[in-house]
GROMACS .gro file of C-alpha atoms in nm:
model
  313
    1UNK     CA    1   0.878  -3.854   5.035
    2UNK     CA    2   1.219  -3.916   4.898
    3UNK     CA    3   1.342  -3.685   4.627
    4UNK     CA    4   1.634  -3.767   4.398
    5UNK     CA    5   1.954  -3.575   4.458
    6UNK     CA    6   2.018  -3.289   4.223
    7UNK     CA    7   2.274  -3.359   3.952
    8UNK     CA    8   2.529  -3.089   3.896
    9UNK     CA    9   2.703  -3.034   3.565
   10UNK     CA   10   2.976  -2.803   3.447
   11UNK     CA   11   3.058  -2.659   3.108
   12UNK     CA   12   3.421  -2.615   3.008
   13UNK     CA   13   3.537  -2.358   2.753
   14UNK     CA   14   3.712  -2.499   2.451
   15UNK     CA   15   4.088  -2.468   2.408
   16UNK     CA   16   4.178  -2.577   2.761
   17UNK     CA   17   4.229  -2.358   3.065
   18UNK     CA   18   3.950  -2.161   3.230
   19UNK     CA   19   3.834  -1.967   2.924
   20UNK     CA   20   3.544  -1.721   2.922
   21UNK     CA   21   3.206  -1.677   2.755
   22UNK     CA   22   3.348  -1.491   2.456
   23UNK     CA   23   3.568  -1.793   2.378
   24UNK     CA   24   3.271  -2.025   2.315
   25UNK     CA   25   3.252  -2.117   1.946
   26UNK     CA   26   2.958  -2.028   1.729
   27UNK     CA   27   2.736  -2.307   1.604
   28UNK     CA   28   2.688  -2.121   1.276
   29UNK     CA   29   2.885  -2.154   0.955
   30UNK     CA   30   3.220  -2.000   0.883
   31UNK     CA   31   3.375  -2.086   1.221
   32UNK     CA   32   3.318  -1.733   1.352
   33UNK     CA   33   3.311  -1.675   1.724
   34UNK     CA   34   3.011  -1.498   1.873
   35UNK     CA   35   3.061  -1.196   2.095
   36UNK     CA   36   2.977  -1.190   2.463
   37UNK     CA   37   2.677  -0.965   2.389
   38UNK     CA   38   2.548  -1.206   2.124
   39UNK     CA   39   2.592  -1.502   2.357
   40UNK     CA   40   2.402  -1.331   2.639
   41UNK     CA   41   2.127  -1.213   2.404
   42UNK     CA   42   2.079  -1.562   2.264
   43UNK     CA   43   2.081  -1.711   2.615
   44UNK     CA   44   1.822  -1.462   2.731
   45UNK     CA   45   1.604  -1.539   2.429
   46UNK     CA   46   1.630  -1.911   2.502
   47UNK     CA   47   1.530  -1.860   2.867
   48UNK     CA   48   1.236  -1.639   2.770
   49UNK     CA   49   1.124  -1.895   2.512
   50UNK     CA   50   1.149  -2.177   2.764
   51UNK     CA   51   0.953  -1.971   3.016
   52UNK     CA   52   0.678  -1.901   2.765
   53UNK     CA   53   0.655  -2.266   2.666
   54UNK     CA   54   0.653  -2.380   3.029
   55UNK     CA   55   0.402  -2.112   3.125
   56UNK     CA   56   0.169  -2.208   2.841
   57UNK     CA   57   0.195  -2.573   2.935
   58UNK     CA   58   0.136  -2.512   3.307
   59UNK     CA   59  -0.159  -2.280   3.234
   60UNK     CA   60  -0.336  -2.428   2.933
   61UNK     CA   61  -0.184  -2.776   2.916
   62UNK     CA   62  -0.136  -2.961   3.241
   63UNK     CA   63  -0.453  -2.839   3.423
   64UNK     CA   64  -0.656  -3.013   3.151
   65UNK     CA   65  -0.443  -3.330   3.139
   66UNK     CA   66  -0.628  -3.556   3.380
   67UNK     CA   67  -0.436  -3.853   3.517
   68UNK     CA   68  -0.641  -4.161   3.608
   69UNK     CA   69  -0.469  -4.369   3.874
   70UNK     CA   70  -0.584  -4.729   3.923
   71UNK     CA   71  -0.493  -4.898   4.252
   72UNK     CA   72  -0.582  -5.235   4.401
   73UNK     CA   73  -0.575  -5.251   4.781
   74UNK     CA   74  -0.627  -5.555   5.004
   75UNK     CA   75  -0.746  -5.601   5.363
   76UNK     CA   76  -0.830  -5.898   5.579
   77UNK     CA   77  -1.108  -5.688   5.734
   78UNK     CA   78  -1.297  -5.639   5.406
   79UNK     CA   79  -1.607  -5.863   5.398
   80UNK     CA   80  -1.601  -6.127   5.126
   81UNK     CA   81  -1.919  -5.995   4.964
   82UNK     CA   82  -1.748  -5.659   4.906
   83UNK     CA   83  -1.429  -5.802   4.754
   84UNK     CA   84  -1.380  -5.650   4.410
   85UNK     CA   85  -1.566  -5.330   4.500
   86UNK     CA   86  -1.469  -5.044   4.270
   87UNK     CA   87  -1.447  -4.705   4.441
   88UNK     CA   88  -1.389  -4.380   4.251
   89UNK     CA   89  -1.238  -4.090   4.445
   90UNK     CA   90  -1.217  -3.730   4.326
   91UNK     CA   91  -1.148  -3.408   4.512
   92UNK     CA   92  -1.098  -3.030   4.494
   93UNK     CA   93  -1.294  -2.932   4.184
   94UNK     CA   94  -1.285  -2.560   4.278
   95UNK     CA   95  -1.562  -2.460   4.040
   96UNK     CA   96  -1.559  -2.088   3.967
   97UNK     CA   97  -1.182  -2.042   3.965
   98UNK     CA   98  -1.025  -2.234   3.677
   99UNK     CA   99  -1.296  -2.495   3.621
  100UNK     CA  100  -1.658  -2.483   3.504
  101UNK     CA  101  -1.937  -2.716   3.392
  102UNK     CA  102  -1.752  -2.794   3.069
  103UNK     CA  103  -1.466  -2.937   3.271
  104UNK     CA  104  -1.711  -3.131   3.489
  105UNK     CA  105  -1.852  -3.300   3.177
  106UNK     CA  106  -1.506  -3.431   3.101
  107UNK     CA  107  -1.455  -3.551   3.459
  108UNK     CA  108  -1.791  -3.728   3.464
  109UNK     CA  109  -1.716  -3.907   3.139
  110UNK     CA  110  -1.407  -4.063   3.299
  111UNK     CA  111  -1.596  -4.153   3.616
  112UNK     CA  112  -1.863  -4.331   3.412
  113UNK     CA  113  -1.600  -4.522   3.217
  114UNK     CA  114  -1.465  -4.660   3.547
  115UNK     CA  115  -1.808  -4.815   3.624
  116UNK     CA  116  -1.783  -4.748   3.999
  117UNK     CA  117  -1.977  -4.923   4.272
  118UNK     CA  118  -1.912  -4.633   4.508
  119UNK     CA  119  -1.824  -4.267   4.445
  120UNK     CA  120  -1.648  -4.051   4.707
  121UNK     CA  121  -1.574  -3.680   4.695
  122UNK     CA  122  -1.342  -3.530   4.957
  123UNK     CA  123  -1.423  -3.158   4.952
  124UNK     CA  124  -1.383  -2.815   4.789
  125UNK     CA  125  -1.651  -2.848   4.523
  126UNK     CA  126  -1.632  -2.469   4.465
  127UNK     CA  127  -1.361  -2.213   4.512
  128UNK     CA  128  -1.591  -1.955   4.673
  129UNK     CA  129  -1.955  -1.927   4.564
  130UNK     CA  130  -2.239  -2.184   4.552
  131UNK     CA  131  -2.381  -2.050   4.225
  132UNK     CA  132  -2.065  -2.179   4.054
  133UNK     CA  133  -2.193  -2.533   4.122
  134UNK     CA  134  -2.545  -2.479   3.986
  135UNK     CA  135  -2.474  -2.559   3.618
  136UNK     CA  136  -2.297  -2.880   3.720
  137UNK     CA  137  -2.572  -3.016   3.947
  138UNK     CA  138  -2.758  -3.193   3.662
  139UNK     CA  139  -2.427  -3.338   3.540
  140UNK     CA  140  -2.337  -3.484   3.878
  141UNK     CA  141  -2.696  -3.599   3.922
  142UNK     CA  142  -2.654  -3.815   3.613
  143UNK     CA  143  -2.374  -4.012   3.781
  144UNK     CA  144  -2.489  -4.342   3.929
  145UNK     CA  145  -2.323  -4.589   4.162
  146UNK     CA  146  -2.511  -4.883   4.317
  147UNK     CA  147  -2.357  -4.829   4.663
  148UNK     CA  148  -2.408  -4.454   4.659
  149UNK     CA  149  -2.232  -4.120   4.620
  150UNK     CA  150  -2.079  -3.959   4.928
  151UNK     CA  151  -1.918  -3.620   4.992
  152UNK     CA  152  -1.768  -3.402   5.262
  153UNK     CA  153  -1.710  -3.027   5.262
  154UNK     CA  154  -1.366  -2.870   5.221
  155UNK     CA  155  -1.242  -2.546   5.372
  156UNK     CA  156  -1.345  -2.347   5.061
  157UNK     CA  157  -1.703  -2.476   5.092
  158UNK     CA  158  -1.786  -2.316   5.427
  159UNK     CA  159  -1.855  -1.962   5.310
  160UNK     CA  160  -2.200  -2.084   5.206
  161UNK     CA  161  -2.204  -2.433   5.352
  162UNK     CA  162  -2.580  -2.486   5.380
  163UNK     CA  163  -2.644  -2.380   5.019
  164UNK     CA  164  -2.369  -2.609   4.896
  165UNK     CA  165  -2.500  -2.902   5.097
  166UNK     CA  166  -2.839  -2.848   4.932
  167UNK     CA  167  -2.686  -2.841   4.585
  168UNK     CA  168  -2.473  -3.151   4.651
  169UNK     CA  169  -2.780  -3.335   4.777
  170UNK     CA  170  -2.971  -3.226   4.465
  171UNK     CA  171  -2.682  -3.382   4.268
  172UNK     CA  172  -2.742  -3.711   4.449
  173UNK     CA  173  -2.460  -3.699   4.706
  174UNK     CA  174  -2.502  -3.791   5.069
  175UNK     CA  175  -2.307  -3.520   5.250
  176UNK     CA  176  -2.145  -3.661   5.564
  177UNK     CA  177  -2.103  -3.400   5.837
  178UNK     CA  178  -1.958  -3.587   6.134
  179UNK     CA  179  -2.166  -3.889   6.044
  180UNK     CA  180  -2.160  -4.224   5.869
  181UNK     CA  181  -2.365  -4.461   5.658
  182UNK     CA  182  -2.363  -4.840   5.667
  183UNK     CA  183  -2.370  -5.011   5.327
  184UNK     CA  184  -2.507  -5.364   5.339
  185UNK     CA  185  -2.471  -5.669   5.118
  186UNK     CA  186  -2.666  -5.956   5.261
  187UNK     CA  187  -2.553  -6.007   5.620
  188UNK     CA  188  -2.229  -5.810   5.571
  189UNK     CA  189  -2.165  -5.436   5.578
  190UNK     CA  190  -1.904  -5.165   5.544
  191UNK     CA  191  -1.916  -4.807   5.670
  192UNK     CA  192  -1.848  -4.477   5.495
  193UNK     CA  193  -1.784  -4.197   5.745
  194UNK     CA  194  -1.716  -3.828   5.689
  195UNK     CA  195  -1.615  -3.535   5.905
  196UNK     CA  196  -1.629  -3.158   5.900
  197UNK     CA  197  -1.325  -2.967   5.785
  198UNK     CA  198  -1.020  -2.960   6.012
  199UNK     CA  199  -0.933  -2.594   5.939
  200UNK     CA  200  -1.282  -2.464   6.018
  201UNK     CA  201  -1.331  -2.417   6.393
  202UNK     CA  202  -1.709  -2.443   6.388
  203UNK     CA  203  -1.843  -2.705   6.383
  204UNK     CA  204  -1.508  -2.880   6.329
  205UNK     CA  205  -1.437  -3.253   6.304
  206UNK     CA  206  -1.586  -3.485   6.563
  207UNK     CA  207  -1.455  -3.842   6.529
  208UNK     CA  208  -1.679  -3.972   6.808
  209UNK     CA  209  -1.989  -3.843   6.635
  210UNK     CA  210  -1.871  -3.955   6.290
  211UNK     CA  211  -1.781  -4.309   6.391
  212UNK     CA  212  -1.995  -4.362   6.696
  213UNK     CA  213  -2.242  -4.639   6.635
  214UNK     CA  214  -2.037  -4.822   6.374
  215UNK     CA  215  -2.036  -5.187   6.485
  216UNK     CA  216  -1.694  -5.303   6.610
  217UNK     CA  217  -1.485  -5.469   6.341
  218UNK     CA  218  -1.670  -5.299   6.053
  219UNK     CA  219  -1.451  -5.211   5.754
  220UNK     CA  220  -1.457  -4.829   5.746
  221UNK     CA  221  -1.373  -4.571   5.481
  222UNK     CA  222  -1.326  -4.217   5.617
  223UNK     CA  223  -1.367  -3.904   5.405
  224UNK     CA  224  -1.169  -3.613   5.551
  225UNK     CA  225  -1.063  -3.312   5.345
  226UNK     CA  226  -0.725  -3.254   5.513
  227UNK     CA  227  -0.495  -3.556   5.500
  228UNK     CA  228  -0.285  -3.465   5.805
  229UNK     CA  229  -0.588  -3.533   6.022
  230UNK     CA  230  -0.503  -3.902   5.976
  231UNK     CA  231  -0.271  -3.873   6.275
  232UNK     CA  232  -0.566  -3.778   6.501
  233UNK     CA  233  -0.789  -4.078   6.430
  234UNK     CA  234  -0.550  -4.358   6.514
  235UNK     CA  235  -0.757  -4.475   6.811
  236UNK     CA  236  -1.043  -4.562   6.575
  237UNK     CA  237  -1.070  -4.864   6.351
  238UNK     CA  238  -1.041  -4.710   6.005
  239UNK     CA  239  -0.900  -4.902   5.714
  240UNK     CA  240  -0.891  -4.630   5.446
  241UNK     CA  241  -0.891  -4.250   5.469
  242UNK     CA  242  -0.956  -4.055   5.148
  243UNK     CA  243  -0.841  -3.692   5.141
  244UNK     CA  244  -0.751  -3.407   4.908
  245UNK     CA  245  -0.675  -3.043   4.993
  246UNK     CA  246  -0.305  -3.048   4.900
  247UNK     CA  247  -0.346  -3.044   4.521
  248UNK     CA  248  -0.019  -3.238   4.540
  249UNK     CA  249   0.142  -2.896   4.578
  250UNK     CA  250  -0.001  -2.794   4.237
  251UNK     CA  251   0.346  -2.672   4.134
  252UNK     CA  252   0.635  -2.914   4.171
  253UNK     CA  253   0.996  -2.821   4.102
  254UNK     CA  254   1.230  -3.087   3.959
  255UNK     CA  255   1.453  -3.241   4.228
  256UNK     CA  256   1.282  -3.026   4.495
  257UNK     CA  257   0.917  -3.128   4.505
  258UNK     CA  258   0.638  -2.893   4.610
  259UNK     CA  259   0.762  -2.556   4.740
  260UNK     CA  260   0.422  -2.480   4.892
  261UNK     CA  261   0.155  -2.695   5.052
  262UNK     CA  262  -0.138  -2.566   5.259
  263UNK     CA  263  -0.192  -2.618   5.629
  264UNK     CA  264  -0.348  -2.956   5.688
  265UNK     CA  265  -0.145  -3.130   5.419
  266UNK     CA  266   0.213  -3.062   5.522
  267UNK     CA  267   0.298  -3.419   5.622
  268UNK     CA  268   0.088  -3.611   5.367
  269UNK     CA  269   0.093  -3.447   5.025
  270UNK     CA  270   0.015  -3.691   4.744
  271UNK     CA  271  -0.052  -4.059   4.687
  272UNK     CA  272  -0.071  -4.360   4.917
  273UNK     CA  273   0.058  -4.372   5.276
  274UNK     CA  274   0.041  -4.623   5.560
  275UNK     CA  275  -0.026  -4.442   5.888
  276UNK     CA  276   0.012  -4.546   6.251
  277UNK     CA  277   0.030  -4.874   6.437
  278UNK     CA  278  -0.298  -4.988   6.288
  279UNK     CA  279  -0.144  -4.937   5.942
  280UNK     CA  280  -0.439  -4.739   5.815
  281UNK     CA  281  -0.419  -4.663   5.444
  282UNK     CA  282  -0.436  -4.294   5.354
  283UNK     CA  283  -0.475  -4.176   4.999
  284UNK     CA  284  -0.424  -3.809   4.909
  285UNK     CA  285  -0.581  -3.714   4.576
  286UNK     CA  286  -0.414  -3.426   4.387
  287UNK     CA  287  -0.752  -3.279   4.301
  288UNK     CA  288  -0.927  -3.193   3.977
  289UNK     CA  289  -0.913  -2.814   3.995
  290UNK     CA  290  -0.675  -2.539   4.091
  291UNK     CA  291  -0.685  -2.252   4.340
  292UNK     CA  292  -0.497  -1.925   4.394
  293UNK     CA  293  -0.303  -1.980   4.069
  294UNK     CA  294  -0.450  -2.128   3.747
  295UNK     CA  295  -0.137  -2.338   3.699
  296UNK     CA  296  -0.011  -2.691   3.746
  297UNK     CA  297   0.341  -2.807   3.680
  298UNK     CA  298   0.460  -3.167   3.715
  299UNK     CA  299   0.144  -3.225   3.919
  300UNK     CA  300  -0.141  -3.333   3.694
  301UNK     CA  301  -0.504  -3.329   3.813
  302UNK     CA  302  -0.617  -3.671   3.930
  303UNK     CA  303  -0.904  -3.916   3.935
  304UNK     CA  304  -0.840  -4.226   4.146
  305UNK     CA  305  -1.003  -4.564   4.085
  306UNK     CA  306  -0.963  -4.817   4.366
  307UNK     CA  307  -1.040  -5.186   4.352
  308UNK     CA  308  -1.085  -5.313   4.708
  309UNK     CA  309  -1.015  -5.682   4.765
  310UNK     CA  310  -1.031  -5.916   5.059
  311UNK     CA  311  -0.694  -6.054   5.159
  312UNK     CA  312  -0.725  -6.428   5.201
  313UNK     CA  313  -0.515  -6.635   5.438
   0.00000   0.00000   0.00000
């Protein structure tokens, strides 16, 4: 990820020479100069005001400002009958921390508007406790997609994994735990595979179990919570990996990027990547919710809408 170089600027005192803060002219009437104490007090007030505005925005503003990203991706391997497929990807809802069923209603409205053929969720439906999902189960259950709704667990989901799997299934999701499903259209098919979380030692991801039995040459979408795991599946024929976990850093500093990203998303943080000799596409969703801090800055929550097309010629 390339970041622009930081621009440096200098302020010169009026009247030539080096000058000092007390020499800066007042912007008020009468041409009076302000004292050093007045200048520092006004500067401090400006910084505090900017901090309050930024804090309010990053707490109450940006976490609710959902960005919908539309991407069209092409592959020669995609069967012709699936060309034009619309796939909606969301991740990291973290219910119970800074999001609740009211926020889910808003998310679902945008998913419905996309009219997806296929819905994929890449983990961390709750921040800690399964009961935080209960009010949202009927909302998710109302989502329909003709090719199905698929999910994997994220690292935050394993405290009560079996309960969460039951709730996700009640909401209509097929939870993929080192497994896959073949989706058929006529004589053609694609596969959606999903693995256990990379940061959880037991049971842990098992690519052989997840992708074993997929017919050779089948176009495959992999759901894996941590994006950096893309480097470990290069021996398999996977065309698209969908991940989350990073939150895009959640806080991004101008000219610096994300000062903190969690283990498992250090290399791949946000957006679209091409990975390995097989040129697998990896997309890292910034997530819908927040964790640890109820803030986002320069890193809006995201819903991704893919249109998958067959590359001709």
